[in-house]
PDB file of C-alpha atoms in Angstrom:
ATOM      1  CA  UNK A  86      -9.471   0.698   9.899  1.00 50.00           C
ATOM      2  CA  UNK A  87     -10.952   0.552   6.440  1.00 51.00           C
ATOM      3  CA  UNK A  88     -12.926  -2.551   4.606  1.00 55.00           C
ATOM      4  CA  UNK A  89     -12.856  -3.112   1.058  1.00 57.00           C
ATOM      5  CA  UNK A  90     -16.137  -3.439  -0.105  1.00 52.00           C
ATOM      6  CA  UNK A  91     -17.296  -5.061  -3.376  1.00 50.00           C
ATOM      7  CA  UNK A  92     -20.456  -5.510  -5.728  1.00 43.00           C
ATOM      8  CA  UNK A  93     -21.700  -8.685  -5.510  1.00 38.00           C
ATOM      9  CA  UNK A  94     -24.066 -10.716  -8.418  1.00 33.00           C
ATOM     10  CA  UNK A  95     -26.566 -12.967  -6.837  1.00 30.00           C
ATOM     11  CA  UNK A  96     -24.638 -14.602  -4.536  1.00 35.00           C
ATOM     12  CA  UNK A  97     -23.143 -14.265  -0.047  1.00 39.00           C
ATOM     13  CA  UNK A  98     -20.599 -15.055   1.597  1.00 46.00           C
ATOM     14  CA  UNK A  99     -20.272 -18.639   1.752  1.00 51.00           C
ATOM     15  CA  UNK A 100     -20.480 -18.880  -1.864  1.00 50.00           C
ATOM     16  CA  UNK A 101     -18.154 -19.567  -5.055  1.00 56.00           C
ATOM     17  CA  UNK A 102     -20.698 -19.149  -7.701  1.00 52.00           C
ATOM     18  CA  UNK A 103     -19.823 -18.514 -11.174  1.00 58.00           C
ATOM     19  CA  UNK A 104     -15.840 -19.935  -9.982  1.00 73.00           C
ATOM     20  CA  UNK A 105     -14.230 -22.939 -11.091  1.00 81.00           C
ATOM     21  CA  UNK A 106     -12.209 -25.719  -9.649  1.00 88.00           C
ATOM     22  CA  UNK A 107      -8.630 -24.561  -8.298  1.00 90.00           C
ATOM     23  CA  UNK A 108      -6.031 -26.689  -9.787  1.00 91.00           C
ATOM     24  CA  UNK A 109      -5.040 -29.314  -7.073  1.00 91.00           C
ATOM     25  CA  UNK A 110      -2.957 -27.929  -4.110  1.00 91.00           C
ATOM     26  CA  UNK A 111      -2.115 -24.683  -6.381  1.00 94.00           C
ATOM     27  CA  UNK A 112      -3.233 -22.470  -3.622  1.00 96.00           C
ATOM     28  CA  UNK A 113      -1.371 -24.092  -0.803  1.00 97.00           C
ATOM     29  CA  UNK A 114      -1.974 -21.494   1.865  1.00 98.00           C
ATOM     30  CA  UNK A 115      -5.815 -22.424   2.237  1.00 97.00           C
ATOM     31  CA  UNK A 116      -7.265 -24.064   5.144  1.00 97.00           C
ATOM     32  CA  UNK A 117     -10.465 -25.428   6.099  1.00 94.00           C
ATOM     33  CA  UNK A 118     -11.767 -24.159  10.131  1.00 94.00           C
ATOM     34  CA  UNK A 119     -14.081 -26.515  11.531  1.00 92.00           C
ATOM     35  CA  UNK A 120     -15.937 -24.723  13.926  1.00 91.00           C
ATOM     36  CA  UNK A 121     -17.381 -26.591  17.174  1.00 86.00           C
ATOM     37  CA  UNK A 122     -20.567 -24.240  18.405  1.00 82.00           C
ATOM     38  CA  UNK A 123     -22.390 -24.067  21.745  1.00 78.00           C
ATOM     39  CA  UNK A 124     -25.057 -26.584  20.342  1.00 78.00           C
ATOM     40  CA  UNK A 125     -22.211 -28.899  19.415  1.00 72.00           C
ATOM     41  CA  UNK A 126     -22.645 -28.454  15.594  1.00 74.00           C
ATOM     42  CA  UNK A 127     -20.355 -28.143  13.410  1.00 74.00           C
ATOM     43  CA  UNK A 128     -19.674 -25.302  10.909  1.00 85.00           C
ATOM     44  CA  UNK A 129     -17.226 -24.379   8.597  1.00 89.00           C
ATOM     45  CA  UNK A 130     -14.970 -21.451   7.635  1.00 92.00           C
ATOM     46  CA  UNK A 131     -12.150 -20.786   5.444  1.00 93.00           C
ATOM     47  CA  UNK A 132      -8.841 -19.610   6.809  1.00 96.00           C
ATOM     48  CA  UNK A 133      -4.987 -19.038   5.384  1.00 98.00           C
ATOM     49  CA  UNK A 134      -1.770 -20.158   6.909  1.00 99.00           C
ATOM     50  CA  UNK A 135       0.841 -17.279   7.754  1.00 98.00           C
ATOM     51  CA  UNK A 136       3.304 -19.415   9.038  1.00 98.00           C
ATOM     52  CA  UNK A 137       3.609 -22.426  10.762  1.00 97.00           C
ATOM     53  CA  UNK A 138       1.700 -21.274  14.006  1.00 97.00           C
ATOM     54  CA  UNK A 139      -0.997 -18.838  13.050  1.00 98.00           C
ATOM     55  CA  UNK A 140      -3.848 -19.322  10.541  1.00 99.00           C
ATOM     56  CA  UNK A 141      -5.656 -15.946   9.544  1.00 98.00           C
ATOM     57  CA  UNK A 142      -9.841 -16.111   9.477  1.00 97.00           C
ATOM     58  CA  UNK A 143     -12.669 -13.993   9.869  1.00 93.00           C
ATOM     59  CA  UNK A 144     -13.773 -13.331  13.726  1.00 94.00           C
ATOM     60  CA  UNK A 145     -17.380 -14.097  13.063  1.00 91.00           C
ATOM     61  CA  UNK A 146     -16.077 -17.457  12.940  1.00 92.00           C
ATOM     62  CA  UNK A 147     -15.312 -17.535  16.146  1.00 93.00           C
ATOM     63  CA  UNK A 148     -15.920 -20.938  18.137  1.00 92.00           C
ATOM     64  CA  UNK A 149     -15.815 -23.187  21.140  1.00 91.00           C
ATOM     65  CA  UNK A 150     -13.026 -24.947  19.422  1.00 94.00           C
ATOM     66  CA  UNK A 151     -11.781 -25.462  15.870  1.00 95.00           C
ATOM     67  CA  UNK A 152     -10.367 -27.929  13.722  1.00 96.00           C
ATOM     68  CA  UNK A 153      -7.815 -26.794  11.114  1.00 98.00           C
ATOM     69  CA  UNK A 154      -7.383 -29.157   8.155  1.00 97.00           C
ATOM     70  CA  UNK A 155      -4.366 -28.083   5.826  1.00 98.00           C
ATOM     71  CA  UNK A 156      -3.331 -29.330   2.408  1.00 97.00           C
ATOM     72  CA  UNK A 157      -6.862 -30.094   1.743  1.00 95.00           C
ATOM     73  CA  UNK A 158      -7.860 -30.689  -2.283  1.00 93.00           C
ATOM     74  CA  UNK A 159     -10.868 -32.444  -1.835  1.00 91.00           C
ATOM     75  CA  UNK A 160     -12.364 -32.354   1.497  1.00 86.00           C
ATOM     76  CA  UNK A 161     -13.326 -36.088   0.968  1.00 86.00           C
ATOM     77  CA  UNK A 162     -10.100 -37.165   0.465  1.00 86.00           C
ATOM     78  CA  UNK A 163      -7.731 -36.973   3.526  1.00 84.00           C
ATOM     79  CA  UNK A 164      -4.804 -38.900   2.515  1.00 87.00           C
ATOM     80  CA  UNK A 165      -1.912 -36.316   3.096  1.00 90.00           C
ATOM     81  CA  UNK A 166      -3.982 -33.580   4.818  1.00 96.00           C
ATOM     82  CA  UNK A 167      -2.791 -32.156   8.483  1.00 98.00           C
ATOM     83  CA  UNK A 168      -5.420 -32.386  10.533  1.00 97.00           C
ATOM     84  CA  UNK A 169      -4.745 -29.868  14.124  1.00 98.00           C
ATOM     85  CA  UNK A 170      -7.068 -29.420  16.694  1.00 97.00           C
ATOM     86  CA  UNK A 171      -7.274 -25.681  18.103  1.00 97.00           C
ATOM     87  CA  UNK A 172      -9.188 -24.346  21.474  1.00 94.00           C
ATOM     88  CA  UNK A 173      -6.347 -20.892  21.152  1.00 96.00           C
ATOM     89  CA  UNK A 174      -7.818 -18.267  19.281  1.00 97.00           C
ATOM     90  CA  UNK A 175      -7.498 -14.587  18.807  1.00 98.00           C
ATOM     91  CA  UNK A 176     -10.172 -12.209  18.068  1.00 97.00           C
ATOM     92  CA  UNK A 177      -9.370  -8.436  17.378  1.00 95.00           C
ATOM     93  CA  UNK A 178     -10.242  -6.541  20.437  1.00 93.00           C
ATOM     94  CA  UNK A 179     -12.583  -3.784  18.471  1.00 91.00           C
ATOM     95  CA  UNK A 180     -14.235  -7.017  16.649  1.00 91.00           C
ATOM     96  CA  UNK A 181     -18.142  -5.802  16.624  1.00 87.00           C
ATOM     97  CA  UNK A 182     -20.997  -7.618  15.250  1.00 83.00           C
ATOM     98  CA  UNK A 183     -23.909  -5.655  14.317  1.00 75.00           C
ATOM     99  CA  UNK A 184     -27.489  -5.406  12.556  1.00 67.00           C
ATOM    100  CA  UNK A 185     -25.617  -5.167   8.719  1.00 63.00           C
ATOM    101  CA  UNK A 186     -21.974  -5.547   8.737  1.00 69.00           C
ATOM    102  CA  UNK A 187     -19.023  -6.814  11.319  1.00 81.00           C
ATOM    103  CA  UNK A 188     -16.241  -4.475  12.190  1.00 84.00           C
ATOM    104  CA  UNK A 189     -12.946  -5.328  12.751  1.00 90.00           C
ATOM    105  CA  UNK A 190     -13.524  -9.054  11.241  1.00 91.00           C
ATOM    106  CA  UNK A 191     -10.328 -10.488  11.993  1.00 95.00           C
ATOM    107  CA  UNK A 192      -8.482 -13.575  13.550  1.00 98.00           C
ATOM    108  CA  UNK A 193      -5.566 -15.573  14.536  1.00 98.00           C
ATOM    109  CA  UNK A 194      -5.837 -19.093  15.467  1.00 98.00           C
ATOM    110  CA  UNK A 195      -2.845 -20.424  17.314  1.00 98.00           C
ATOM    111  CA  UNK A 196      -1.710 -24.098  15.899  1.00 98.00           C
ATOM    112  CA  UNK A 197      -0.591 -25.823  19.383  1.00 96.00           C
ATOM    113  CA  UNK A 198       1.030 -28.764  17.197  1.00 96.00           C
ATOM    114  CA  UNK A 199       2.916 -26.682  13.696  1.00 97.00           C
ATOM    115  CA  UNK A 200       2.392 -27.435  10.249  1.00 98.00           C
ATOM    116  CA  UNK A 201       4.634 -29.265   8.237  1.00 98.00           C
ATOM    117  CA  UNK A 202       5.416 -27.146   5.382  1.00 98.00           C
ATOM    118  CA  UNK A 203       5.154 -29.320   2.161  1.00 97.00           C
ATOM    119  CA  UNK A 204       3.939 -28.611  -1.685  1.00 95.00           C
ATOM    120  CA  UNK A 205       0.472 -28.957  -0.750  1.00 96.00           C
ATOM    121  CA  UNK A 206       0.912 -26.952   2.694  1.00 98.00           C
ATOM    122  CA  UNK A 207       2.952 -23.078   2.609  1.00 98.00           C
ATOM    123  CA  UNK A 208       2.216 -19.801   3.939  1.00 99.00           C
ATOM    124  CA  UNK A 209       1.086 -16.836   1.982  1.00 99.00           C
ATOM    125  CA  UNK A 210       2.588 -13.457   2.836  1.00 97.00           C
ATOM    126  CA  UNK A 211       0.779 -10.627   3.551  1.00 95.00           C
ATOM    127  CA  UNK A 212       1.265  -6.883   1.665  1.00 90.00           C
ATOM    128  CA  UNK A 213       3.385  -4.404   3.490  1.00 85.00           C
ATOM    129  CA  UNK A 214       1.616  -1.983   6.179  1.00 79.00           C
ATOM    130  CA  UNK A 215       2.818   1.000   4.691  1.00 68.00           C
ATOM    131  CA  UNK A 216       2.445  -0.011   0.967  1.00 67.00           C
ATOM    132  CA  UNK A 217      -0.092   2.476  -0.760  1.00 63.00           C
ATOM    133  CA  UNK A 218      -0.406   0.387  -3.918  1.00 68.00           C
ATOM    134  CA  UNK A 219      -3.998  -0.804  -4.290  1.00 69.00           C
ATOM    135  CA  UNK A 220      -4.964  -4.678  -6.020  1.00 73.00           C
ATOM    136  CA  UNK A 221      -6.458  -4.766  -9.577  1.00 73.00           C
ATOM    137  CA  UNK A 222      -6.858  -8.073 -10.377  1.00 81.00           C
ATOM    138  CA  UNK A 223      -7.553 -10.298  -7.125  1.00 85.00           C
ATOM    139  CA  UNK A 224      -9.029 -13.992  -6.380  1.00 87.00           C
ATOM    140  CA  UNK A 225     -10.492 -15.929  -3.688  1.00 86.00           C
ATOM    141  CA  UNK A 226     -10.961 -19.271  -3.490  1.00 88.00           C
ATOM    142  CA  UNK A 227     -13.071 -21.705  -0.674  1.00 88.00           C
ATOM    143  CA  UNK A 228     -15.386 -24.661  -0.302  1.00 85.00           C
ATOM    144  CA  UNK A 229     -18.764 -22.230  -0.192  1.00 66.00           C
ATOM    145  CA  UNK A 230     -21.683 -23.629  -2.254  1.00 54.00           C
ATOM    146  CA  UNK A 231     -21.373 -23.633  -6.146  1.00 49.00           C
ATOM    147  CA  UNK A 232     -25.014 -22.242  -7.028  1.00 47.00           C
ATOM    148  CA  UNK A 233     -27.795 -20.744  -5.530  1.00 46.00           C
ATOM    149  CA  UNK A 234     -30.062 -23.691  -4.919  1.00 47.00           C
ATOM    150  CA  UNK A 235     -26.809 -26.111  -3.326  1.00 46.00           C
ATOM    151  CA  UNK A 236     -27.838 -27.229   0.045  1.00 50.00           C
ATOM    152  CA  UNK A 237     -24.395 -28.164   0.950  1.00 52.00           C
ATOM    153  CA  UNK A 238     -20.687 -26.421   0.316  1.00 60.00           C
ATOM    154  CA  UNK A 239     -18.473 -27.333  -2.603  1.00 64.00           C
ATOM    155  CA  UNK A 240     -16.277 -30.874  -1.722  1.00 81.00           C
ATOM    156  CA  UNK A 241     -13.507 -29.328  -4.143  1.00 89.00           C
ATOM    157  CA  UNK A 242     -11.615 -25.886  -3.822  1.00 92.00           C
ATOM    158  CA  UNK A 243     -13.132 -23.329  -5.940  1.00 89.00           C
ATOM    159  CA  UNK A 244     -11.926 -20.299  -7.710  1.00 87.00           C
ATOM    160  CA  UNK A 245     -13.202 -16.952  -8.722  1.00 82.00           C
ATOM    161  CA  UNK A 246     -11.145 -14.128 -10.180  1.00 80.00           C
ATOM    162  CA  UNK A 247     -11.928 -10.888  -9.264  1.00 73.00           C
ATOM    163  CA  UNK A 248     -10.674  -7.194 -11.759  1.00 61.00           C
ATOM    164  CA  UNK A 249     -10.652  -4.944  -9.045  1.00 59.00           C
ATOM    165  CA  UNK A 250     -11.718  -1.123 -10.231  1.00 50.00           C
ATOM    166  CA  UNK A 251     -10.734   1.928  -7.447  1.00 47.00           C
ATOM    167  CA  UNK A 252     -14.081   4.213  -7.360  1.00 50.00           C
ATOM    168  CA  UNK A 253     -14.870   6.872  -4.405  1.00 46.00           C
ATOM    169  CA  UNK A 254     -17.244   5.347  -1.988  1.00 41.00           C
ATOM    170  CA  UNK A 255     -20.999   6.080  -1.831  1.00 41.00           C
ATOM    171  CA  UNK A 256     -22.317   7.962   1.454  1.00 29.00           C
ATOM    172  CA  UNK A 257     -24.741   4.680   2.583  1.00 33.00           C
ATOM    173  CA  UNK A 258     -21.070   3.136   2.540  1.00 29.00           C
ATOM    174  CA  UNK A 259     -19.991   5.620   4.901  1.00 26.00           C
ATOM    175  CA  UNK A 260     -18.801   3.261   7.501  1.00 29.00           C
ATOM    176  CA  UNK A 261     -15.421   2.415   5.135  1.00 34.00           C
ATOM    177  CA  UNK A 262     -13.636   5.581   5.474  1.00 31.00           C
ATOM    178  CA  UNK A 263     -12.239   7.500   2.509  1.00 33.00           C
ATOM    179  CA  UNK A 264     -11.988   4.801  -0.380  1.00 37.00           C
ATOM    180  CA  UNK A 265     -13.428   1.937  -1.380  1.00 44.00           C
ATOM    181  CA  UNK A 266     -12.371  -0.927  -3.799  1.00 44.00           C
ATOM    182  CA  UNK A 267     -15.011  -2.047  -5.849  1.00 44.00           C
ATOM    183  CA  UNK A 268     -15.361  -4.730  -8.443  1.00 46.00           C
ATOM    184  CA  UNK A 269     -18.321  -5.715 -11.117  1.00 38.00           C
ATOM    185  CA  UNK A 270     -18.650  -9.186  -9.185  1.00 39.00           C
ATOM    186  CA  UNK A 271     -17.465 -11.342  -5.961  1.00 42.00           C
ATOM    187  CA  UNK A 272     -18.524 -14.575  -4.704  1.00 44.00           C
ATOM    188  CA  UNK A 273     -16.275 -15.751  -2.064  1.00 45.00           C
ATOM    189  CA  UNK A 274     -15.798 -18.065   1.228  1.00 74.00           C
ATOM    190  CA  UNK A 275     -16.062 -16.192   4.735  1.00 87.00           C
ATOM    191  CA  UNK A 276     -12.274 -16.075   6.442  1.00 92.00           C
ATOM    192  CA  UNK A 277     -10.834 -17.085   3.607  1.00 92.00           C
ATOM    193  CA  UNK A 278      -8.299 -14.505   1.616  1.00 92.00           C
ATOM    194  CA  UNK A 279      -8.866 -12.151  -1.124  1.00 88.00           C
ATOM    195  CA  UNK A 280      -5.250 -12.873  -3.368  1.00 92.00           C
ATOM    196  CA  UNK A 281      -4.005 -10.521  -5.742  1.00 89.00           C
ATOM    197  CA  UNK A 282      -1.503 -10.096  -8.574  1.00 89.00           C
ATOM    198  CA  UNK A 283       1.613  -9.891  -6.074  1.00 91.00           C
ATOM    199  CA  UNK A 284       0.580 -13.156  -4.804  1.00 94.00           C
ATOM    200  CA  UNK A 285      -0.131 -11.667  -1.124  1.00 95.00           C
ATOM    201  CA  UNK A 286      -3.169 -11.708   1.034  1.00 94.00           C
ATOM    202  CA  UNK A 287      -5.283  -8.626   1.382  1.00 89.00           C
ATOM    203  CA  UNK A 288      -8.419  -8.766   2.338  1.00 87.00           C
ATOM    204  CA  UNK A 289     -10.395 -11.506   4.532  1.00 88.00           C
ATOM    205  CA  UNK A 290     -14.078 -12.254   3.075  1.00 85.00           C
ATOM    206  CA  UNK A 291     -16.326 -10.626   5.836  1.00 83.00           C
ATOM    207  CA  UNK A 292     -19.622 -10.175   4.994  1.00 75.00           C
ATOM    208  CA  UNK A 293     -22.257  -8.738   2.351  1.00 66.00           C
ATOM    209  CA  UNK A 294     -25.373  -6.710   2.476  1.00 61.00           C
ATOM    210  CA  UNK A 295     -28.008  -5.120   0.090  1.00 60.00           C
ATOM    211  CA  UNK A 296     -27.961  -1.143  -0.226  1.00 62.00           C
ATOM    212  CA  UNK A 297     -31.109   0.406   0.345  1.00 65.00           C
ATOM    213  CA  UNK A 298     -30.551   2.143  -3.102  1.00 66.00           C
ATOM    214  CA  UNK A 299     -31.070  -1.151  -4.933  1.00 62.00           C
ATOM    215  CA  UNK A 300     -27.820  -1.074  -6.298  1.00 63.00           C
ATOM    216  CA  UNK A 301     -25.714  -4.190  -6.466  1.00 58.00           C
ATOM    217  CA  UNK A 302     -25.226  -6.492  -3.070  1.00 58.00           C
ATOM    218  CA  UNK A 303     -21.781  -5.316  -1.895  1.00 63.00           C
ATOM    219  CA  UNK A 304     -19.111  -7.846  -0.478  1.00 69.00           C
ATOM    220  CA  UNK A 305     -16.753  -6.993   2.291  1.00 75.00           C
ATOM    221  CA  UNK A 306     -13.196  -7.717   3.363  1.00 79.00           C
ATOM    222  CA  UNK A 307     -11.251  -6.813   6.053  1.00 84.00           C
ATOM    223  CA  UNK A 308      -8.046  -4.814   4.754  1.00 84.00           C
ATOM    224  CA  UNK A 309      -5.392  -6.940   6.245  1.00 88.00           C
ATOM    225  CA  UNK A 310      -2.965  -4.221   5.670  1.00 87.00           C
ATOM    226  CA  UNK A 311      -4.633  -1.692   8.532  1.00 86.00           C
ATOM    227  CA  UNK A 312      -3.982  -4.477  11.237  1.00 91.00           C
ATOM    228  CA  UNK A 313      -0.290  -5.292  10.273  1.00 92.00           C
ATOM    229  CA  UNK A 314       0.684  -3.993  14.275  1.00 93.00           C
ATOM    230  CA  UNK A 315      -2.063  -6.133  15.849  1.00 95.00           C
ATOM    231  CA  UNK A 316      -1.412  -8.738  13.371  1.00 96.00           C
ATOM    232  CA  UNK A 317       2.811  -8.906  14.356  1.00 95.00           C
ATOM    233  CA  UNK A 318       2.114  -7.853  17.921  1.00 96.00           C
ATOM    234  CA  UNK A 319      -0.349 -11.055  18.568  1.00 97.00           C
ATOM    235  CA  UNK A 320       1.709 -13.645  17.113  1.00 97.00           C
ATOM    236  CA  UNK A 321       5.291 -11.947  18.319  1.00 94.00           C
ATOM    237  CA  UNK A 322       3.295 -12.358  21.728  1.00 94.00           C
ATOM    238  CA  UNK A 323       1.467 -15.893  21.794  1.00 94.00           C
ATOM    239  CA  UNK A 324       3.929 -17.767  19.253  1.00 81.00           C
ATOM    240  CA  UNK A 325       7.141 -19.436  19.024  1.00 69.00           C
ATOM    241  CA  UNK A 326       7.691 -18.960  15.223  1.00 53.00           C
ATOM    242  CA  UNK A 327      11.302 -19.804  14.817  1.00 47.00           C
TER     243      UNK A 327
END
């Protein structure tokens, strides 16, 4: 399956930089992961809500246990926000971590208690598998740090829009078959979703790396749209969606 891959300006993921604040509960499909690691430490990812039994994320966020906190604003602030406790996750079979980039960075976390749809809490859809159409202007949005010297991640949701431009990939990019999606800049969130004009989901915010070449860091998302049969086949299997 292909990534989309993306120049990048001074920033990883984990980072919003250059974004601004999301307009209160305006992107109602986001959801913060808490992750609980071996050492017991906490971490945190972004994920999206496909329905009201699977959230979507990035498999290098992959975890002892999670905590899923929906209809979140301000992280500070609870009032209102769903807070469900996951150990039921499910990472994509051909998921591989290596040296420079993950493969295959995908997720479902099963929701043992559902989420209450409400107007700060609603699924996003995803694009169709077969649909050849390719994003132009995209956004993601997350809690990643706000500049380059923040020690700690963003308390508010952040924004950044992204004008997606279709160029043939470079040969060091050879691992993304075919095309590539480039843009001039990204900062985004890892697991969290790369939005576009329709409104769906298309990408999840994988990783980054520096070409050799010097050229711009390039950010990578997993192409939701090549795992549309694992995607329907996991959560037909594991889920109760009614």
């Amino acid at each position: 399956p292909m990534s989309f891959l993306f120049p990048l300006c001074f920033s990883r993921a984990g980072e919003i930089i250059g974004g601004h604040q999301a307009v209160p509960h305006s992107r109602p499909y986001m959801a913060i992961i808490e992750r609980e690691l071996p050492s017991k430490k906490a971490s945190f990812c972004d994920g999206f809500l496909l329905n009201k039994e699977f959230v979507m994320t990035a498999a290098h966020c992959q975890a002892r246990s999670y905590k899923v906190f929906l209809g979140v604003h301000n992280f500070h602030h609870r009032n209102g926000v769903q807070e469900i406790s996951s150990e039921e996750a499910y990472i994509h079979g051909n998921f591989i971590n290596t040296d420079t980039v993950f493969k295959n960075d995908i997720m479902l976390i099963k929701l043992p208690t559902k989420a209450i749809f409400n107007k700060g809490v609603q699924p996003i859809d995803l694009p169709d598998p077969g649909s050849l159409s390719r994003p132009k202007s995209c956004l993601v949005s997350g809690w990643g740090k706000t500049s380059l010297t923040a020690k700690h991640q963003s308390g508010v949701l952040m924004e950044v829009n992204v004008t997606v431009t279709d160029r043939q990939c470079p040969m060091e990019h050879s691992y993304s078959r075919n095309h590539c999606i480039l843009s001039p800049y990204l900062q985004g969130d890892s697991g969290g979703p790369l939005v576009c004009e329709d409104g769906k989901a298309y990408g999840v915010v994988s990783a980054f790396f520096t070409p050799h070449s010097g050229d711009p860091s390039i950010n990578i998302f997993t192409k939701i749209s090549d795992y549309a049969s694992w995607i329907n086949s996991t959560m037909k299997h594991h889920g109760m969606v009614n």
